[in-house]
Coordinates of C-alpha atoms (C1' of nucleotides) in Angstrom, one line a residue:
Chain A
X23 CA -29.2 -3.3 -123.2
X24 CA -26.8 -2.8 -126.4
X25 CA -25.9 -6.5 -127.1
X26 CA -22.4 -5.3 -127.3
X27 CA -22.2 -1.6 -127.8
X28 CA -18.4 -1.8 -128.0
X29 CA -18.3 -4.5 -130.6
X30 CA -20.4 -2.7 -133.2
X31 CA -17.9 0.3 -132.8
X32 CA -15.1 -1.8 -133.3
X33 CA -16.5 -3.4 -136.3
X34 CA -18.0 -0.3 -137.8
X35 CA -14.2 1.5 -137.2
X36 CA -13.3 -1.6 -138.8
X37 CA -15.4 -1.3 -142.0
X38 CA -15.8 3.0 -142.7
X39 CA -11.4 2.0 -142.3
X40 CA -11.6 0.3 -145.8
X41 CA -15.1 2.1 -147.1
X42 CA -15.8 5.4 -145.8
X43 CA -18.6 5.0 -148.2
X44 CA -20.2 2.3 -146.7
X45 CA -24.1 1.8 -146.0
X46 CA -25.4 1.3 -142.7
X47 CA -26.9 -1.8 -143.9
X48 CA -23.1 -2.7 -144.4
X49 CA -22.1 -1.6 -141.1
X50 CA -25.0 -3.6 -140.0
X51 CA -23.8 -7.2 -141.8
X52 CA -19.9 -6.2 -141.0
X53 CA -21.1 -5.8 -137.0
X54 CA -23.4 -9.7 -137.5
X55 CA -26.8 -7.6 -136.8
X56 CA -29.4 -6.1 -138.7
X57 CA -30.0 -2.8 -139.4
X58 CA -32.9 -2.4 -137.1
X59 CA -30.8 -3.0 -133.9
X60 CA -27.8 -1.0 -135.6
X61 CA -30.0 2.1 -135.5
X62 CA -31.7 1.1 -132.2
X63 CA -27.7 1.5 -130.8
X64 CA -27.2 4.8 -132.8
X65 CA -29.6 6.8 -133.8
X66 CA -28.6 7.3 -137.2
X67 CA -25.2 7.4 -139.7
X68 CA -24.4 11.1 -137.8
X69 CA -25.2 9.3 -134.2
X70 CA -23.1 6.4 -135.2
X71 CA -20.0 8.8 -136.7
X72 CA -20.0 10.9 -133.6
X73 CA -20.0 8.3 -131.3
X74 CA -16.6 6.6 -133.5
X75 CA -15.7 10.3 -133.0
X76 CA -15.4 9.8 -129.3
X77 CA -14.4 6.2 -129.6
X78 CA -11.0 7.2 -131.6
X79 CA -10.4 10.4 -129.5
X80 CA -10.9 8.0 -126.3
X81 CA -8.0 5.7 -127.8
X82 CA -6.3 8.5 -129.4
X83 CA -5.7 9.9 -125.5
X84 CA -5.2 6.7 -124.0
X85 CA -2.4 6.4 -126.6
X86 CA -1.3 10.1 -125.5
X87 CA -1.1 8.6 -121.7
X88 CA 0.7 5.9 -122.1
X89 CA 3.3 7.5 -124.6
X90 CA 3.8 9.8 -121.4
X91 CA 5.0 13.0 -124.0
X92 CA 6.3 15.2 -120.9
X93 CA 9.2 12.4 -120.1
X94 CA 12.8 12.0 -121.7
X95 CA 13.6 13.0 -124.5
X96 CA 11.3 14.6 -126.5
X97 CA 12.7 12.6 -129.8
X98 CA 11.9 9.3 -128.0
X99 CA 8.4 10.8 -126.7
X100 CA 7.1 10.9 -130.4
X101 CA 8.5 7.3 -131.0
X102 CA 6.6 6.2 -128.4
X103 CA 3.6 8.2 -129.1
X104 CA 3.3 6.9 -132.9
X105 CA 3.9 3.4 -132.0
X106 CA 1.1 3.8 -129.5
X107 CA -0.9 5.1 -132.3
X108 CA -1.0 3.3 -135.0
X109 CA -3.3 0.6 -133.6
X110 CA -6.1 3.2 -134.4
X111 CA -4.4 4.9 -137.6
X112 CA -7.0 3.7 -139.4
X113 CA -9.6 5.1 -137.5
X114 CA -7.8 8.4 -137.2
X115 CA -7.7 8.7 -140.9
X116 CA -11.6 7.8 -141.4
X117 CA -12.2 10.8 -138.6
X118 CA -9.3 13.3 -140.2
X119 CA -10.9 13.0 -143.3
X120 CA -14.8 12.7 -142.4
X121 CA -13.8 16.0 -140.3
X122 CA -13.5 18.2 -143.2
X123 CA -16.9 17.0 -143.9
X124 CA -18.0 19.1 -140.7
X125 CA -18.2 22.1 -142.4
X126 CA -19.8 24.3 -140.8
X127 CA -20.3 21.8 -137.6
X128 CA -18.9 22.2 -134.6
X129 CA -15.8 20.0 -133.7
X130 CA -15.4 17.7 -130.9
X131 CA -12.7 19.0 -128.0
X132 CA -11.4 16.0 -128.3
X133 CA -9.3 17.0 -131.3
X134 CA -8.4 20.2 -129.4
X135 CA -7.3 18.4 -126.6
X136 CA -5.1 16.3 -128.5
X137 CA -3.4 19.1 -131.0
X138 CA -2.7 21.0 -127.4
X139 CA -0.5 17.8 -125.8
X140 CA 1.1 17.3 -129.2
X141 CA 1.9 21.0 -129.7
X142 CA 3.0 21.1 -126.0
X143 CA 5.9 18.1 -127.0
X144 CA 7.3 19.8 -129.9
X145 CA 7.3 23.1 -127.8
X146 CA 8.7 20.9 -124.9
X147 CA 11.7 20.0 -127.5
X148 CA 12.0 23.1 -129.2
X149 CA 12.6 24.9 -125.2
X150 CA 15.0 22.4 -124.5
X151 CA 17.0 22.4 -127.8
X152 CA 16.2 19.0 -129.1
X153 CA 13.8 20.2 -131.9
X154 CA 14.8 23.0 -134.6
X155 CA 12.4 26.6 -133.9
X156 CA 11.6 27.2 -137.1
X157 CA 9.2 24.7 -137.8
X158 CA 5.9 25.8 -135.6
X159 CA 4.3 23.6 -133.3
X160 CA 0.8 23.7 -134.7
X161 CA 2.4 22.7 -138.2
X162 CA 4.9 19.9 -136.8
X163 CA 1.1 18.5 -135.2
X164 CA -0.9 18.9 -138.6
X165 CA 2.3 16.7 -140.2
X166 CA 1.9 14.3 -137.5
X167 CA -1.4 13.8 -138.6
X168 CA -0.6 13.2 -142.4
X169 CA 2.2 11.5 -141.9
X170 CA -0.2 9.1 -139.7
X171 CA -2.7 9.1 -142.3
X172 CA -0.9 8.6 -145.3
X173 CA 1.3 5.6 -143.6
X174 CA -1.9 4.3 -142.7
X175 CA -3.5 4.5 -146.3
X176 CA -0.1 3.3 -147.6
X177 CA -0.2 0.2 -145.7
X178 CA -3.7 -1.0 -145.9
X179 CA -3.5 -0.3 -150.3
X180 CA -0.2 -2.4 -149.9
X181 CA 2.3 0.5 -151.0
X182 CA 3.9 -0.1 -147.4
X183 CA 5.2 -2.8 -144.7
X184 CA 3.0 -2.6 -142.1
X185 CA 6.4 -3.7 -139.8
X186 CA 7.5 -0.4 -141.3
X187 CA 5.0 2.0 -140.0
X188 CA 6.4 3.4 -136.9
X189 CA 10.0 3.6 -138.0
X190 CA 9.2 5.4 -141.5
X191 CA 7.0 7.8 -139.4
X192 CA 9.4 8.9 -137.0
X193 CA 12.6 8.4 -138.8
X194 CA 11.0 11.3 -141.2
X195 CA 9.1 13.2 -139.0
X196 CA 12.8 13.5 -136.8
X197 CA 15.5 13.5 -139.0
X198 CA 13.7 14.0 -142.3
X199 CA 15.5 12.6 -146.0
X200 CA 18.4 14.7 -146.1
X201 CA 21.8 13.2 -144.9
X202 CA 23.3 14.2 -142.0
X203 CA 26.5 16.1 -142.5
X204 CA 28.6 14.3 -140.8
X205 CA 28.2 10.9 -142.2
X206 CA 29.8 9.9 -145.1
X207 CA 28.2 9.5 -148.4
X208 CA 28.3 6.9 -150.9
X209 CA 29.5 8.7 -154.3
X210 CA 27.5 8.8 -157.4
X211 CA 28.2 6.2 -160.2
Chain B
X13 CA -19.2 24.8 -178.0
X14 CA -18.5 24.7 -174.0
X15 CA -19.0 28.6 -173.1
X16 CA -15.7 27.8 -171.4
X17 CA -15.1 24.6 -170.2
X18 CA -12.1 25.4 -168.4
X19 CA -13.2 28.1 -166.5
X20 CA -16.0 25.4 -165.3
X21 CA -13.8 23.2 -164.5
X22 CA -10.9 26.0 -162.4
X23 CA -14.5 26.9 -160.5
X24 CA -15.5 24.0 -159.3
X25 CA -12.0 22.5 -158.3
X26 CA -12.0 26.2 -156.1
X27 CA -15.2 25.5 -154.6
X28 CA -15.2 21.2 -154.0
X29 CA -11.8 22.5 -152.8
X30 CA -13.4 24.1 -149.6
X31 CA -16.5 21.7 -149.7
X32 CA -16.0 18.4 -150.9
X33 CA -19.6 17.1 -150.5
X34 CA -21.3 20.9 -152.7
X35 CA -24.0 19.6 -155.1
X36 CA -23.9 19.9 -158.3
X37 CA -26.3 23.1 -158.0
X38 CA -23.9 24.5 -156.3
X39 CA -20.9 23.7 -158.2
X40 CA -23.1 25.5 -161.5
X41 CA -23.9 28.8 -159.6
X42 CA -20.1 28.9 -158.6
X43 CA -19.4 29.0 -162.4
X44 CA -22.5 31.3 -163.1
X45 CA -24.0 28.7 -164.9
X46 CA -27.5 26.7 -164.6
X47 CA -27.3 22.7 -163.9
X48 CA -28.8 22.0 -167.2
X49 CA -26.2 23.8 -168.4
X50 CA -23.1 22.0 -166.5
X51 CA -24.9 18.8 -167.2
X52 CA -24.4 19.6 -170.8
X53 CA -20.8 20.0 -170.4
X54 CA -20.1 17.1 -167.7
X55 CA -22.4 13.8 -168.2
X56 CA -22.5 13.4 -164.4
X57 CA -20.9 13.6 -161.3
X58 CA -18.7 11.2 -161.9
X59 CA -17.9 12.6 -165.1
X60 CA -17.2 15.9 -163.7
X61 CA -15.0 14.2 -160.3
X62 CA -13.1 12.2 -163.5
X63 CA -12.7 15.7 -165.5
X64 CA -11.5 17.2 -162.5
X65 CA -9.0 14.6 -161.9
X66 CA -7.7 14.9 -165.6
X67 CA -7.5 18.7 -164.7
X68 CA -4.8 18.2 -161.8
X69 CA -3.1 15.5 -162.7
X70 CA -2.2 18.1 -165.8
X71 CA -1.7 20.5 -163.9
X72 CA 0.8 18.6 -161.5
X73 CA 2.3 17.2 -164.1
X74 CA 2.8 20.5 -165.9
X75 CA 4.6 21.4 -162.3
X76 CA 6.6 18.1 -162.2
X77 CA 8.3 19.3 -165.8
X78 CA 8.9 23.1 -164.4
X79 CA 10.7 22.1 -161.7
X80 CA 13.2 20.1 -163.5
X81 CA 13.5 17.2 -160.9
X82 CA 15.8 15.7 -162.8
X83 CA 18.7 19.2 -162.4
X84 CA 20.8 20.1 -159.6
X85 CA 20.7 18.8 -156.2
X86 CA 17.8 16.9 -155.4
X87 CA 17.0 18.8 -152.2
X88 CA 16.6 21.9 -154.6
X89 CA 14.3 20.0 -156.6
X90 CA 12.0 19.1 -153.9
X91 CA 11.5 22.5 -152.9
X92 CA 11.6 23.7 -156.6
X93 CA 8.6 20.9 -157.1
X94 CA 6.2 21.8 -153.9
X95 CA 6.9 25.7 -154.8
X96 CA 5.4 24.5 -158.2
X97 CA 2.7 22.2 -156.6
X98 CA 1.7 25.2 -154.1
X99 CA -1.3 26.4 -156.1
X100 CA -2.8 23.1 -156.7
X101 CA -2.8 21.4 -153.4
X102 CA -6.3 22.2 -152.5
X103 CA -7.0 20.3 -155.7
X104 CA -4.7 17.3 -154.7
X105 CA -6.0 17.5 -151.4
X106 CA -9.4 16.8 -152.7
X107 CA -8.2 14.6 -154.8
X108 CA -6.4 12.3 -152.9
X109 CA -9.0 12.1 -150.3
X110 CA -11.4 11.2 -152.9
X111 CA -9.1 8.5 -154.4
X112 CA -9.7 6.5 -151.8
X113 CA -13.5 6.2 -152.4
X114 CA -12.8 4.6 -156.1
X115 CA -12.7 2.0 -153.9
X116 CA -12.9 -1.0 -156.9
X117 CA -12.5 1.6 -159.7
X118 CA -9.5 1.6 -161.9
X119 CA -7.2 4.8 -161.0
X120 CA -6.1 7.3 -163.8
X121 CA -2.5 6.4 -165.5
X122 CA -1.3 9.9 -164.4
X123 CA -1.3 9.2 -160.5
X124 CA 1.3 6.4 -161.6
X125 CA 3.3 8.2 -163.4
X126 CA 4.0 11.2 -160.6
X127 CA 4.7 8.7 -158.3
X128 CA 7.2 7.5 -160.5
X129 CA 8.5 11.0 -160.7
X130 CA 9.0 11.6 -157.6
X131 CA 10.3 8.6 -156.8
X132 CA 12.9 8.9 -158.9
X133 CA 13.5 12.0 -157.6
X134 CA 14.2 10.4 -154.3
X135 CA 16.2 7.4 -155.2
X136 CA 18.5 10.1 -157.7
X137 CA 18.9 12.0 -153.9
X138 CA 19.4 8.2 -152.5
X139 CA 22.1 7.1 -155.3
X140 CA 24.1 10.4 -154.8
X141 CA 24.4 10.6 -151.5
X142 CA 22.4 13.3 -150.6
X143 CA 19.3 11.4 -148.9
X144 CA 19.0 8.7 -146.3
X145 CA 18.7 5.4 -147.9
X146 CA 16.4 3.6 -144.7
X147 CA 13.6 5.4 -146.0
X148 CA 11.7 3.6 -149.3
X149 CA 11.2 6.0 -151.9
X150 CA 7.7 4.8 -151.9
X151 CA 7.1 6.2 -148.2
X152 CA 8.5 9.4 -149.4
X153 CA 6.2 9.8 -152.5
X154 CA 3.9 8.9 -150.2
X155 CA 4.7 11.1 -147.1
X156 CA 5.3 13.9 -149.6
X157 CA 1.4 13.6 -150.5
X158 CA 0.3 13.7 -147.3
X159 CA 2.2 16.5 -146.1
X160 CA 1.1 18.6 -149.1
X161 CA -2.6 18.1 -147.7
X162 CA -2.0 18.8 -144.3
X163 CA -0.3 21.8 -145.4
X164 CA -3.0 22.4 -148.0
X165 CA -5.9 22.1 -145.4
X166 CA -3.9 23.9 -142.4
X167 CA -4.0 26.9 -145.1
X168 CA -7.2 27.0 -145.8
X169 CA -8.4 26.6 -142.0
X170 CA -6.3 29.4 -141.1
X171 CA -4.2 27.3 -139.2
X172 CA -1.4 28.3 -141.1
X173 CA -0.1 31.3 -142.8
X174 CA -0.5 30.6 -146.6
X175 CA 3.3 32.2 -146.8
X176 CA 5.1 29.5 -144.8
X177 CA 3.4 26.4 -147.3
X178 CA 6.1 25.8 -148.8
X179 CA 9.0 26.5 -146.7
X180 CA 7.0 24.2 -143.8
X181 CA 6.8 21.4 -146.1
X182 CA 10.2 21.1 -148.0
X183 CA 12.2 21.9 -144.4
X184 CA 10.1 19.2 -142.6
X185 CA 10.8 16.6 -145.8
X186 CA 14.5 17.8 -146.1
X187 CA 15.6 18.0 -142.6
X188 CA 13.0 16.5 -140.4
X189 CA 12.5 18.2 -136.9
X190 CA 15.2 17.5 -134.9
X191 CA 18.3 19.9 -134.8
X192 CA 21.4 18.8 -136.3
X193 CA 24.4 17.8 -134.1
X194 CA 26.6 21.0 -134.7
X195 CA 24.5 23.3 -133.6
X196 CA 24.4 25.0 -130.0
X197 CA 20.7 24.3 -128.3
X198 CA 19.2 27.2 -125.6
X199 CA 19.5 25.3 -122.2
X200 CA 16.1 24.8 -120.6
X201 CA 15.3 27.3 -118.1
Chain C
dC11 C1' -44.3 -23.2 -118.1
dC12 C1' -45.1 -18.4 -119.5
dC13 C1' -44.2 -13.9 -120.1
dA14 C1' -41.2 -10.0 -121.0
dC15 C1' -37.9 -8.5 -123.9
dC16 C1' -34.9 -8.3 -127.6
dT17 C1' -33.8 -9.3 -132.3
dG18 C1' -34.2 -10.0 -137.5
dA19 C1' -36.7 -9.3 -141.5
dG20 C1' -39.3 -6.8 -144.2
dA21 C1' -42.5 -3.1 -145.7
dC22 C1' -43.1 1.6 -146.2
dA23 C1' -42.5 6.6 -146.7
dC24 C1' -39.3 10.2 -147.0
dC25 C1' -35.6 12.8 -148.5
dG26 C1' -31.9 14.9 -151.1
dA27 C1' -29.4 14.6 -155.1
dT28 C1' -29.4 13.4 -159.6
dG29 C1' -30.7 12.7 -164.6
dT30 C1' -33.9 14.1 -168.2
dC31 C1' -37.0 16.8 -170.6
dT32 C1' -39.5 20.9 -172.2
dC33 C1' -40.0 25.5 -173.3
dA34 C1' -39.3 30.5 -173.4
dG35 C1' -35.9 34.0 -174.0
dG36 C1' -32.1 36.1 -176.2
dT37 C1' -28.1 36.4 -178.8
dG38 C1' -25.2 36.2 -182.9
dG39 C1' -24.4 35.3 -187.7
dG40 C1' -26.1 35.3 -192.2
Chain D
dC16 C1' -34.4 41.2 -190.3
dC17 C1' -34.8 36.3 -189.3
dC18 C1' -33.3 32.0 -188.1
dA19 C1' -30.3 28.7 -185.8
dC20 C1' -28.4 27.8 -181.6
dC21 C1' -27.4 28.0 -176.9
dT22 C1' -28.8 29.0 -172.4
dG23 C1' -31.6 29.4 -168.0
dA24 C1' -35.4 28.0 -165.4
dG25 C1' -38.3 24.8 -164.0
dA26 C1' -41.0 20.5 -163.9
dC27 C1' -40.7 15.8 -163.4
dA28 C1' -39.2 10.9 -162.6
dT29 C1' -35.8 8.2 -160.5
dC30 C1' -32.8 6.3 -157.3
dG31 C1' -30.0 5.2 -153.2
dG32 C1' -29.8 5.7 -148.6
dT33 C1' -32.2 6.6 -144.5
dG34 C1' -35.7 6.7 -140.7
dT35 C1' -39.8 4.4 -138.9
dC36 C1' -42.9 0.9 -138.1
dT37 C1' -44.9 -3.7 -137.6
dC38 C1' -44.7 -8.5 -136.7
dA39 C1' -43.1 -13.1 -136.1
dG40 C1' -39.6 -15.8 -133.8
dG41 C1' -36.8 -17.1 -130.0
dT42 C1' -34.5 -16.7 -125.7
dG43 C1' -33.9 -16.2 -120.9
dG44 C1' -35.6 -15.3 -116.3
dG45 C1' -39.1 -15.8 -112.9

DNA sequence: CCCACCTGAGACACCGATGTCTCAGGTGGG
DNA sequence: CCCACCTGAGACATCGGTGTCTCAGGTGGG
């Protein structure tokens, strides 16, 4: 029986995190076994990627549950959502970017799954006037994801707070840079 | 003397573009060329990854000085700059992806100095009143990046039209997704 | 106690990609 | 015309990572 099939994933999430680039010998050391029991858990470096596949997308939609999009306000929805998230940024990041690996491969539902709750939020505030209906759904999701990934790179390189990472997320992904009108700007010089 | 060195180089960024991971057989048929051939012009790999970094940062730098950040409001240089950036995204999209597997390696000068461009840009928009000032420049150089490989992959997935790149990116930046106060929201249902 | 089972360590072969070399062809300039 | 030079094609060795196997050790349950 895996010795603790749970903790390898962990650790190996952990590691391909830092260094996509890493060897399963690597993976091995970062998860305190050798690389014989590593690949008598996972078949091989595919095996073991798939498998982190369906670990993030588990945590990804547990993150989705618990963020519970379809209540209030769709504004604090997201909040919630990216604060739920970003626990597993790192992992998302490792997956978003191994995924353009998968060529010609066929993707995982998972991500479907997930593109289809977050596109049904921001169609959930665009119908009910809270989001502006000229940014699309499936482009507002594909930012969410970058946003997620490059707050994630930013903060494990040091270019960001990690006490930041929700906040700068959301304030942007909301309200964006510009000023609201109403408020009063400081003037130049 | 290189048959054409450039056009090697503009042909291989197209097709790593799509396929990050094409061997180097491939990336000498896509320029009509033998391996022996490329391997004249480009010692290695590595050599070729580090031309083809050279390549974009030149390229985004030549976009950086065309859009003038530096004139007029800063929210018509951001869109002035990612209408410039446009055609090289895939290239900074594979780019910036592959940054992050110099994992020790020292990074190229030029990466520094657009992201002191740009965030200059964004603390000029801070100083005059025209941006928020509770979001770092740094987050925004940052965000700006990702969004411009989101966008750049969406495009090339077909996910979104190649038409709205630019508009997509520079409204999400500028005004984020929310509707502003003033204006009148459809009532739900 | 003893056996079944799992693990770690290492050896080994395999594979794809890469780096290097040679040689024939063919093209352009003198 | 002829030679210098470059190119394409292919052979070949290499290398890092991977997949597989064996065997000794050690641990826990019966």
């Amino acid at each position: 029986m895996a010795v603790d099939r749970d903790h390898v994933l962990r650790s190996a999430a952990a590691l391909l995190t830092r260094k996509a680039s890493a060897t399963l010998d690597e993976v091995a050391k970062a998860a305190g076994i050798s690389r014989a029991t590593l690949h008598r858990q996972f078949a091989g470096r595919d095996a073991l990627v798939r498998a982190l596949e369906e670990y993030g997308i588990q945590e990804c939609e547990a993150a989705l549950r618990t963020a519970r999009l379809g209540e209030g306000p769709a504004s604090d929805a997201l909040r919630r959502l990216v604060a739920e998230i970003e626990p597993h940024a790192g992992l998302l990041a490792f997956l978003y970017t191994e995924n353009q690996l998968f060529e010609g491969e066929e993707l995982n539902d998972g991500w479907t799954r997930m593109d289809e709750q977050l596109g049904a939020l921001f169609r959930r505030g665009q119908e009910n006037g809270e989001f502006r209906i000229d940014l699309t759904p499936a482009w507002l999701t594909e930012a969410s994801y970058g946003l997620l990934v490059s707050a994630s790179w930013a903060v494990t390189d040091g270019r960001m707070a990690p006490n930041d990472f929700t906040r700068m997320i959301t304030e942007l992904l909301l309200g964006g840079v510009r000023r609201p009108h109403g408020e009063p700007g400081r003037t130049p010089s």
